Amino acid sequence: MIHSIEARDIRFPTSRDSHGSDAMNPDPDYSCAYATLKMRGGDPDGNGLTFTIGRGNDLCVAAINGLGKHLIGRSLDEFEADLGLASRLLLNDSQYRWLGPEKGVVHLAAAALINAVWDALAKRAGKPLWRYVADMAPERIVSAIDFRHISDFLSQDEALDRLRQQEAGKAGRIRHLLQEGYPAYTTSAGWIGYTDAQIVQLLKAAYAEGWRHFKIKVGGDLAGDVRRCALFRETLGNDVKLSVDANQVWGVDQAVAAIKAIAPYDIYWVEEPTSPDDVLGHKEIARQVAPIQLATGEHAHNKVMFKQFLQAKAIGFCQIDSCRLAGVNEVIAVMLMADKAGIPVCPHAGGVGLCEYVQHLSMIDYVCISGTMENRVIEHAAHLHQHFRNPIEIRNGRYLAPSAPGYSVDLWPQSMAEHEFPHGKVWAEEAAVS
Ligand SMILES: [Mg+2]
C-alpha cells in the first residue's frame, strides 16, 4: 500500500558548460521533480520523474505533493487490476484540472506520479517496463487508455483490433529487439552554445562511436545556421542523416525562409519550427518546405494536441515525451494514433532521465503497436546517465533493450543528495561562490 509520497527538487548545473543549450533555452539546468511512492507491506517503492530545465522545478514538486494525496492508501493490486485508475485519480481532480486542463505544471506532476505507479508495477512483476507492457493482452493495454477526447479519431475497437493484429509477430519482434537493440540518433554534438571547433570534434568522435544520424540546433542567426549545416556536411559528408531543431523560435514565414536556406544540406527533419501549439502553422510550413518533414511533440501537452497534428497531416514525425504527456497511459494512446496516421514515433529525449524513459516507449511501439523500426529513431544525449542505477546502454548508435525491472529512472541516493536544490552540495557551493 502507498503510505506516503516523497517529492524532491533535483537539479544539475548543465548551464555552466552550455550542455543542452538551444535557440530558445540558452542556459538550461537539467532538472527533475522526483516522486517516490513509499510502500508498506512488501511491494517495491515506485519512482517517477518529470523533467524541467531549472526554475519551476519547485512548482512541479508542489504539484506532486498536492496531487499525490490521491494515491495514498491505495494498494498496488488496485492499480494492477485497473491500469487506468492512477490517471483517472490524478487527471480528474477538478480543482487542479482547472489550472490546465491537462497541460502545464499539473500535467507534468501527474506524469511523474503515473510513471511512478508503472515503475512499481513493473518492478513487482520483475520485468523492465517495456516487457511488462509487451506481455499484456491487447485488452489490458487498451484498458489503460482514456478515449474520451480522441475517439473521433481512434476508437477503442480500432485500437484493440490493431493490437490484436500485431499479436502474431510479437515474439519474433521481442527476439529481434533483444538481439539488435533499437536505432537512435544523437543530439550531443550540436548544442547551440558550442563553438564550431567543439562541434567538429564532437561530430567526429560520435561518428567513430557508430552514430550515423545527428541533430544540431538552429534558430540563431540565419547565416550561422547555414554555416553550421555546411560545417556538418564538410565534417561528415553526405552519407549520414542530419536533422535540425529550431526549438520554436521562428514565426511561420520566417520558418519557411530559414528551412529553404538550409535545404541544400539534405535535412532529414526540422524540429519545432514554430510555436508547439500552432497546428495549422506547422501544416502551412510543411506544405511550403515539402519534401522536408517536420517533427514536433516535446511540448505537445496532451493527446488532443497530437490528435490535431495528426488529423491535419501537419507533422512527419511524432515526438512523444515521456513526462510532457501524463505518463505511460497517454503515451500509448498517442502512439496508437500515430500508427493509425502512418506517422513514425521518434521520441524526444536528452534532458535527465528522458533517454532512460523513452527507450521503453519506443520498444512498446515496436513490439505491440507499429511492428516496425523503419524510419524510427530514439533521441540520445550523452549527459547525466551516470546518476542512474540502470542507465541506458548504447552500442553502435542503438539502444540495447533494458533488462532491469522497472522504468529505469532510479537515481543513486548520493546523486540525489548532492544535487537537491538548494541545499545539496553542488548548489550550496555555487551559492557560496556567487
Ligand atoms: Mg527538440
Coordinates of C-alpha atoms and ligand atoms in Angstrom, one line a residue:
M1 CA 0.0 0.0 0.0
I2 CA 1.2 3.5 -0.7
H3 CA 1.6 5.2 2.6
S4 CA 3.3 8.4 1.6
I5 CA 4.7 10.4 -1.4
E6 CA 8.1 11.9 -1.4
A7 CA 8.8 14.7 -3.9
R8 CA 12.3 16.2 -4.3
D9 CA 13.7 19.0 -6.3
I10 CA 16.8 17.7 -8.1
R11 CA 18.9 20.0 -10.4
F12 CA 22.1 19.5 -12.4
P13 CA 24.1 22.6 -13.3
T14 CA 24.4 21.9 -17.0
S15 CA 24.2 25.6 -18.0
R16 CA 27.7 26.1 -16.8
D17 CA 29.0 24.3 -19.9
S18 CA 26.1 25.1 -22.3
H19 CA 25.1 21.4 -22.4
G20 CA 21.5 21.3 -23.6
S21 CA 21.5 24.9 -25.0
D22 CA 19.3 25.8 -27.9
A23 CA 17.9 29.0 -29.6
M24 CA 15.0 29.3 -27.1
N25 CA 16.7 28.0 -24.0
P26 CA 20.3 29.2 -23.8
D27 CA 21.0 28.2 -20.2
P28 CA 19.1 25.1 -19.1
D29 CA 19.9 23.4 -15.8
Y30 CA 18.6 19.9 -16.5
S31 CA 16.4 19.1 -13.5
C32 CA 13.7 16.8 -12.4
A33 CA 10.9 16.8 -9.9
Y34 CA 11.3 13.3 -8.5
A35 CA 8.4 11.4 -7.0
T36 CA 8.7 8.3 -4.9
L37 CA 5.7 6.3 -3.9
K38 CA 6.7 4.9 -0.5
M39 CA 5.1 1.4 0.0
R40 CA 4.2 -0.6 3.1
G41 CA 3.5 -4.3 3.1
G42 CA 6.3 -5.6 0.9
D43 CA 5.7 -4.0 -2.5
P44 CA 8.6 -2.1 -4.1
D45 CA 8.6 1.7 -4.0
G46 CA 7.8 3.4 -7.3
N47 CA 10.0 6.2 -8.7
G48 CA 8.9 8.7 -11.3
L49 CA 10.2 12.0 -12.5
T50 CA 9.2 14.9 -14.6
F51 CA 11.7 16.9 -16.5
T52 CA 12.3 20.7 -16.3
I53 CA 15.2 23.0 -17.0
G54 CA 15.6 24.5 -13.6
R55 CA 13.4 27.2 -12.2
G56 CA 9.8 25.9 -12.0
N57 CA 11.0 22.5 -10.7
D58 CA 9.8 23.7 -7.3
L59 CA 6.3 24.2 -8.7
C60 CA 6.3 20.7 -10.1
V61 CA 7.4 19.4 -6.6
A62 CA 4.5 21.3 -5.0
A63 CA 2.0 19.9 -7.6
I64 CA 3.3 16.3 -7.0
N65 CA 2.7 16.8 -3.3
G66 CA -0.7 18.2 -3.9
L67 CA -1.9 15.6 -6.4
G68 CA -0.1 12.7 -4.8
K69 CA -2.6 12.7 -1.9
H70 CA -5.0 10.8 -4.3
L71 CA -2.7 7.8 -4.4
I72 CA -2.1 7.5 -0.6
G73 CA -3.8 4.5 0.9
R74 CA -4.2 2.7 -2.5
S75 CA -2.6 -0.7 -3.0
L76 CA -0.6 -1.8 -6.0
D77 CA -3.1 -4.5 -6.5
E78 CA -5.8 -1.9 -7.3
F79 CA -3.5 -0.3 -9.9
E80 CA -2.7 -3.7 -11.4
A81 CA -6.4 -4.6 -11.6
D82 CA -7.3 -1.2 -13.2
L83 CA -4.5 0.3 -15.3
G84 CA -6.4 3.5 -15.9
L85 CA -7.0 4.1 -12.2
A86 CA -4.0 6.3 -11.5
S87 CA -4.7 8.5 -14.5
R88 CA -8.3 9.0 -13.5
L89 CA -7.4 9.8 -9.9
L90 CA -4.8 12.4 -10.9
L91 CA -6.3 14.0 -14.0
N92 CA -9.9 14.3 -12.7
D93 CA -9.2 16.3 -9.6
S94 CA -11.5 19.1 -10.8
Q95 CA -9.8 21.9 -8.8
Y96 CA -6.3 21.1 -10.1
R97 CA -7.8 20.4 -13.5
W98 CA -8.9 24.0 -13.7
L99 CA -5.2 25.0 -13.9
G100 CA -4.8 23.2 -17.2
P101 CA -6.7 21.3 -18.2
E102 CA -4.2 18.5 -18.9
K103 CA -1.3 20.8 -19.5
G104 CA 1.4 22.7 -17.7
V105 CA 2.7 22.1 -14.2
V106 CA -0.2 19.9 -13.1
H107 CA 0.1 17.6 -16.1
L108 CA 3.9 17.3 -15.6
A109 CA 3.4 16.4 -12.0
A110 CA 0.7 13.9 -12.9
A111 CA 3.2 12.3 -15.3
A112 CA 5.8 11.8 -12.5
L113 CA 3.2 10.1 -10.3
I114 CA 1.6 8.0 -13.1
N115 CA 5.1 6.8 -14.3
A116 CA 6.0 6.0 -10.6
V117 CA 2.9 3.7 -10.5
W118 CA 4.1 1.9 -13.7
D119 CA 7.6 1.7 -12.3
A120 CA 6.3 -0.1 -9.1
L121 CA 4.1 -2.4 -11.1
A122 CA 6.9 -3.4 -13.5
K123 CA 9.3 -3.9 -10.6
R124 CA 6.9 -6.1 -8.7
A125 CA 6.5 -8.2 -11.9
G126 CA 10.3 -8.4 -12.1
K127 CA 10.3 -7.0 -15.7
P128 CA 11.6 -3.9 -17.4
L129 CA 8.6 -1.7 -18.2
W130 CA 8.6 -2.4 -22.0
R131 CA 8.4 -6.1 -21.4
Y132 CA 5.8 -5.7 -18.7
V133 CA 3.5 -4.0 -21.3
A134 CA 4.6 -6.2 -24.2
D135 CA 3.5 -9.3 -22.2
M136 CA 0.0 -7.9 -21.7
A137 CA -3.0 -9.0 -23.7
P138 CA -4.4 -6.3 -26.0
E139 CA -7.5 -5.8 -23.8
R140 CA -5.3 -5.0 -20.9
I141 CA -3.3 -2.4 -22.9
V142 CA -6.4 -0.7 -24.2
S143 CA -7.9 -0.6 -20.6
A144 CA -5.1 1.9 -19.7
I145 CA -6.4 4.5 -22.2
D146 CA -9.0 7.2 -21.7
F147 CA -10.6 7.5 -25.2
R148 CA -13.0 10.4 -24.2
H149 CA -11.4 13.1 -26.3
I150 CA -9.8 11.0 -29.1
S151 CA -12.4 8.5 -30.1
D152 CA -13.5 10.7 -33.0
F153 CA -10.0 9.8 -34.5
L154 CA -9.2 6.5 -32.9
S155 CA -12.0 4.3 -31.3
Q156 CA -11.4 1.7 -28.6
D157 CA -12.4 -1.0 -31.0
E158 CA -9.9 0.2 -33.6
A159 CA -7.1 0.3 -31.1
L160 CA -8.0 -3.2 -29.9
D161 CA -8.1 -4.5 -33.5
R162 CA -4.6 -3.1 -34.2
L163 CA -3.1 -4.6 -31.0
R164 CA -4.7 -7.9 -31.8
Q165 CA -3.4 -7.8 -35.3
Q166 CA 0.1 -7.3 -34.1
E167 CA 0.0 -10.2 -31.6
A168 CA 1.1 -12.7 -34.2
G169 CA 4.6 -11.3 -34.8
K170 CA 5.2 -10.2 -31.2
A171 CA 7.5 -13.0 -30.1
G172 CA 9.7 -12.6 -33.1
R173 CA 10.0 -8.8 -32.6
I174 CA 11.0 -9.3 -29.0
R175 CA 13.7 -11.6 -30.1
H176 CA 14.9 -9.2 -32.7
L177 CA 14.8 -6.3 -30.2
L178 CA 16.9 -8.2 -27.7
Q179 CA 19.5 -9.1 -30.3
E180 CA 19.7 -5.8 -32.3
G181 CA 18.5 -3.0 -30.0
Y182 CA 16.6 0.0 -31.3
P183 CA 18.0 2.6 -33.7
A184 CA 18.9 6.1 -32.3
Y185 CA 20.3 9.4 -33.2
T186 CA 22.4 11.8 -31.2
T187 CA 21.9 15.4 -30.3
S188 CA 25.1 15.7 -28.2
A189 CA 27.3 17.2 -30.8
G190 CA 25.2 20.2 -31.8
W191 CA 24.1 22.3 -28.9
I192 CA 23.8 26.0 -29.9
G193 CA 26.2 27.2 -27.2
Y194 CA 29.1 25.1 -28.5
T195 CA 31.8 26.6 -30.7
D196 CA 32.4 25.3 -34.3
A197 CA 35.6 23.6 -33.2
Q198 CA 33.8 21.9 -30.4
I199 CA 31.1 20.7 -32.8
V200 CA 33.6 19.3 -35.3
Q201 CA 35.4 17.4 -32.6
L202 CA 32.2 16.0 -31.1
L203 CA 30.8 15.0 -34.6
K204 CA 34.0 13.1 -35.4
A205 CA 34.0 11.4 -32.0
A206 CA 30.3 10.4 -32.3
Y207 CA 30.9 9.1 -35.9
A208 CA 33.7 6.9 -34.6
E209 CA 31.4 5.6 -31.9
G210 CA 29.0 4.4 -34.6
W211 CA 26.4 7.2 -34.8
R212 CA 25.0 7.8 -38.3
H213 CA 22.1 10.2 -37.6
F214 CA 22.8 13.5 -35.9
K215 CA 20.8 16.6 -34.8
I216 CA 22.1 20.1 -34.5
K217 CA 20.4 23.2 -33.1
V218 CA 19.4 26.0 -35.4
G219 CA 17.4 29.2 -34.9
G220 CA 20.2 31.5 -34.0
D221 CA 21.0 34.0 -36.8
L222 CA 20.3 32.5 -40.2
A223 CA 23.9 32.9 -41.6
G224 CA 25.1 31.0 -38.5
D225 CA 22.5 28.2 -39.1
V226 CA 23.7 27.8 -42.7
R227 CA 27.3 27.8 -41.6
R228 CA 26.7 25.1 -39.1
C229 CA 24.8 22.9 -41.6
A230 CA 27.7 23.4 -44.1
L231 CA 30.2 22.6 -41.3
F232 CA 28.3 19.4 -40.6
R233 CA 28.4 18.2 -44.2
E234 CA 32.1 19.2 -44.5
T235 CA 32.9 17.2 -41.4
L236 CA 30.9 14.0 -42.0
G237 CA 30.0 14.1 -45.7
N238 CA 26.6 13.1 -47.3
D239 CA 26.2 9.5 -46.1
V240 CA 24.8 10.4 -42.7
K241 CA 21.5 11.9 -41.6
L242 CA 21.2 15.4 -40.4
S243 CA 18.1 16.7 -38.5
V244 CA 17.9 20.2 -37.1
D245 CA 15.9 21.7 -34.2
A246 CA 14.8 25.3 -34.0
N247 CA 13.1 25.0 -30.6
Q248 CA 10.1 27.1 -31.5
V249 CA 11.9 30.4 -32.3
W250 CA 10.6 31.1 -35.7
G251 CA 7.3 32.5 -36.9
V252 CA 5.6 30.7 -39.8
D253 CA 7.0 32.8 -42.7
Q254 CA 10.4 33.0 -41.0
A255 CA 10.5 29.2 -40.6
V256 CA 9.8 28.7 -44.3
A257 CA 12.6 31.1 -45.3
A258 CA 15.1 29.5 -42.9
I259 CA 14.3 26.0 -43.9
K260 CA 14.7 26.8 -47.6
A261 CA 18.1 28.4 -46.8
I262 CA 19.4 25.2 -45.2
A263 CA 17.5 22.8 -47.5
P264 CA 20.6 22.2 -49.7
Y265 CA 22.3 20.4 -46.8
D266 CA 19.8 17.5 -47.1
I267 CA 17.8 17.9 -43.9
Y268 CA 16.1 14.8 -42.6
W269 CA 13.6 16.6 -40.3
V270 CA 13.1 20.1 -39.0
E271 CA 12.0 20.0 -35.4
E272 CA 9.8 22.5 -33.6
P273 CA 10.0 25.2 -36.4
T274 CA 7.4 27.3 -34.7
S275 CA 5.0 27.5 -31.7
P276 CA 4.3 24.0 -30.4
D277 CA 0.6 24.9 -30.2
D278 CA 0.3 26.1 -33.8
V279 CA -1.1 23.0 -35.6
L280 CA -2.1 25.0 -38.7
G281 CA 1.2 26.9 -38.7
H282 CA 3.0 23.6 -38.9
K283 CA 0.7 22.4 -41.7
E284 CA 1.5 25.6 -43.7
I285 CA 5.2 25.3 -43.1
A286 CA 5.2 21.6 -44.1
R287 CA 3.3 22.5 -47.3
Q288 CA 5.8 25.1 -48.3
V289 CA 9.0 23.2 -47.5
A290 CA 8.0 19.7 -48.8
P291 CA 9.6 17.2 -49.1
I292 CA 11.4 18.2 -45.9
Q293 CA 9.4 16.8 -43.0
L294 CA 8.6 18.5 -39.7
A295 CA 8.9 16.8 -36.3
T296 CA 7.3 18.0 -33.2
G297 CA 5.8 16.9 -29.9
E298 CA 8.2 17.6 -27.0
H299 CA 5.9 20.5 -26.0
A300 CA 2.6 19.0 -27.3
H301 CA 1.0 18.9 -23.9
N302 CA -1.7 16.2 -24.3
K303 CA -3.2 13.6 -26.6
V304 CA -5.7 16.1 -28.1
M305 CA -2.8 18.2 -29.5
F306 CA -1.3 15.1 -31.1
K307 CA -4.7 14.2 -32.5
Q308 CA -4.9 17.5 -34.2
F309 CA -1.3 17.4 -35.6
L310 CA -2.1 14.0 -37.0
Q311 CA -5.5 14.8 -38.3
A312 CA -4.2 17.9 -40.0
K313 CA -1.2 16.0 -41.5
A314 CA 1.0 18.8 -40.1
I315 CA 3.9 16.6 -38.9
G316 CA 6.0 13.9 -40.5
F317 CA 7.4 12.6 -37.2
C318 CA 5.6 12.3 -33.9
Q319 CA 7.9 13.2 -30.9
I320 CA 6.2 11.9 -27.8
D321 CA 7.7 13.0 -24.5
S322 CA 7.5 10.6 -21.5
C323 CA 6.6 13.2 -19.0
R324 CA 5.1 16.1 -21.0
L325 CA 2.2 13.7 -21.6
A326 CA 0.7 12.2 -18.5
G327 CA 2.8 9.1 -18.3
V328 CA 2.6 5.7 -20.0
N329 CA -1.2 5.7 -20.4
E330 CA -1.3 8.9 -22.5
V331 CA 1.8 8.0 -24.5
I332 CA 0.3 4.6 -25.6
A333 CA -2.8 6.5 -26.7
V334 CA -0.7 8.8 -28.8
M335 CA 1.5 6.0 -30.3
L336 CA -1.7 4.2 -31.3
M337 CA -3.0 7.4 -33.0
A338 CA 0.4 8.0 -34.8
D339 CA 0.3 4.4 -36.0
K340 CA -3.2 4.9 -37.4
A341 CA -2.0 8.1 -39.2
G342 CA 1.1 6.2 -40.6
I343 CA 3.5 8.7 -38.8
P344 CA 6.6 7.3 -37.2
V345 CA 7.1 7.8 -33.4
C346 CA 10.6 9.3 -32.7
P347 CA 10.6 10.2 -29.0
H348 CA 12.1 13.3 -27.5
A349 CA 14.8 12.6 -25.0
G350 CA 18.0 14.0 -23.6
G351 CA 17.4 16.1 -20.5
V352 CA 17.8 14.0 -17.4
G353 CA 16.1 10.6 -17.3
L354 CA 14.3 11.1 -20.7
C355 CA 16.5 8.7 -22.5
E356 CA 16.1 6.1 -19.7
Y357 CA 12.3 6.5 -20.0
V358 CA 11.6 6.7 -23.8
Q359 CA 13.6 3.7 -24.7
H360 CA 10.8 1.6 -23.1
L361 CA 8.2 3.5 -25.1
S362 CA 9.7 3.0 -28.5
M363 CA 10.2 -0.7 -27.7
I364 CA 6.5 -0.9 -26.8
D365 CA 5.6 0.8 -30.0
Y366 CA 7.7 -1.7 -32.0
V367 CA 6.6 -4.8 -30.2
C368 CA 2.9 -4.1 -29.7
I369 CA 1.8 -1.3 -32.0
S370 CA 3.6 -0.3 -35.2
G371 CA 5.6 -3.5 -35.6
T372 CA 8.4 -1.8 -37.3
M373 CA 11.6 0.2 -36.6
E374 CA 11.7 1.7 -40.1
N375 CA 12.1 5.5 -40.1
R376 CA 12.1 5.4 -36.3
V377 CA 14.9 6.6 -34.0
I378 CA 15.1 7.4 -30.3
E379 CA 16.9 10.6 -29.4
H380 CA 20.1 10.3 -27.4
A381 CA 22.1 12.8 -25.5
A382 CA 25.2 11.8 -23.5
H383 CA 24.7 13.7 -20.3
L384 CA 23.9 12.6 -16.7
H385 CA 23.4 8.9 -17.2
Q386 CA 26.0 8.1 -14.5
H387 CA 23.4 9.3 -11.9
F388 CA 21.1 6.4 -12.7
R389 CA 21.2 3.0 -11.2
N390 CA 20.3 1.4 -14.5
P391 CA 21.5 3.8 -17.2
I392 CA 20.8 3.4 -20.9
E393 CA 23.2 1.2 -22.9
I394 CA 24.2 2.2 -26.4
R395 CA 26.0 0.1 -28.9
N396 CA 26.8 1.3 -32.5
G397 CA 24.2 4.0 -32.3
R398 CA 21.4 1.8 -31.0
Y399 CA 19.7 1.5 -27.6
L400 CA 20.0 -2.0 -26.1
A401 CA 16.8 -3.2 -24.5
P402 CA 16.8 -2.6 -20.8
S403 CA 16.7 -5.7 -18.6
A404 CA 16.4 -4.4 -15.0
P405 CA 12.9 -4.4 -13.6
G406 CA 11.0 -1.1 -13.6
Y407 CA 11.0 2.1 -15.7
S408 CA 14.8 2.8 -15.4
V409 CA 14.7 6.2 -13.5
D410 CA 16.1 5.2 -10.1
L411 CA 18.7 7.8 -9.2
W412 CA 21.6 6.9 -6.9
P413 CA 20.9 8.2 -3.4
Q414 CA 24.2 10.1 -3.4
S415 CA 23.4 11.9 -6.7
M416 CA 20.1 12.9 -5.3
A417 CA 21.6 14.2 -2.1
E418 CA 24.3 16.2 -3.9
H419 CA 22.0 17.8 -6.4
E420 CA 19.0 18.5 -4.3
F421 CA 18.1 22.2 -4.7
P422 CA 19.0 24.5 -3.0
H423 CA 20.9 22.8 -0.1
G424 CA 22.7 19.9 -1.9
K425 CA 26.5 20.1 -2.1
V426 CA 26.5 21.2 -5.8
W427 CA 24.2 24.1 -5.2
A428 CA 25.4 25.1 -1.8
E429 CA 28.9 25.5 -3.3
E430 CA 27.5 27.7 -6.1
A431 CA 25.7 29.9 -3.6
A432 CA 29.0 30.3 -1.7
V433 CA 30.9 31.3 -4.9
S434 CA 28.4 33.8 -6.2
Ligands
MG1 MG 13.9 19.4 -29.6

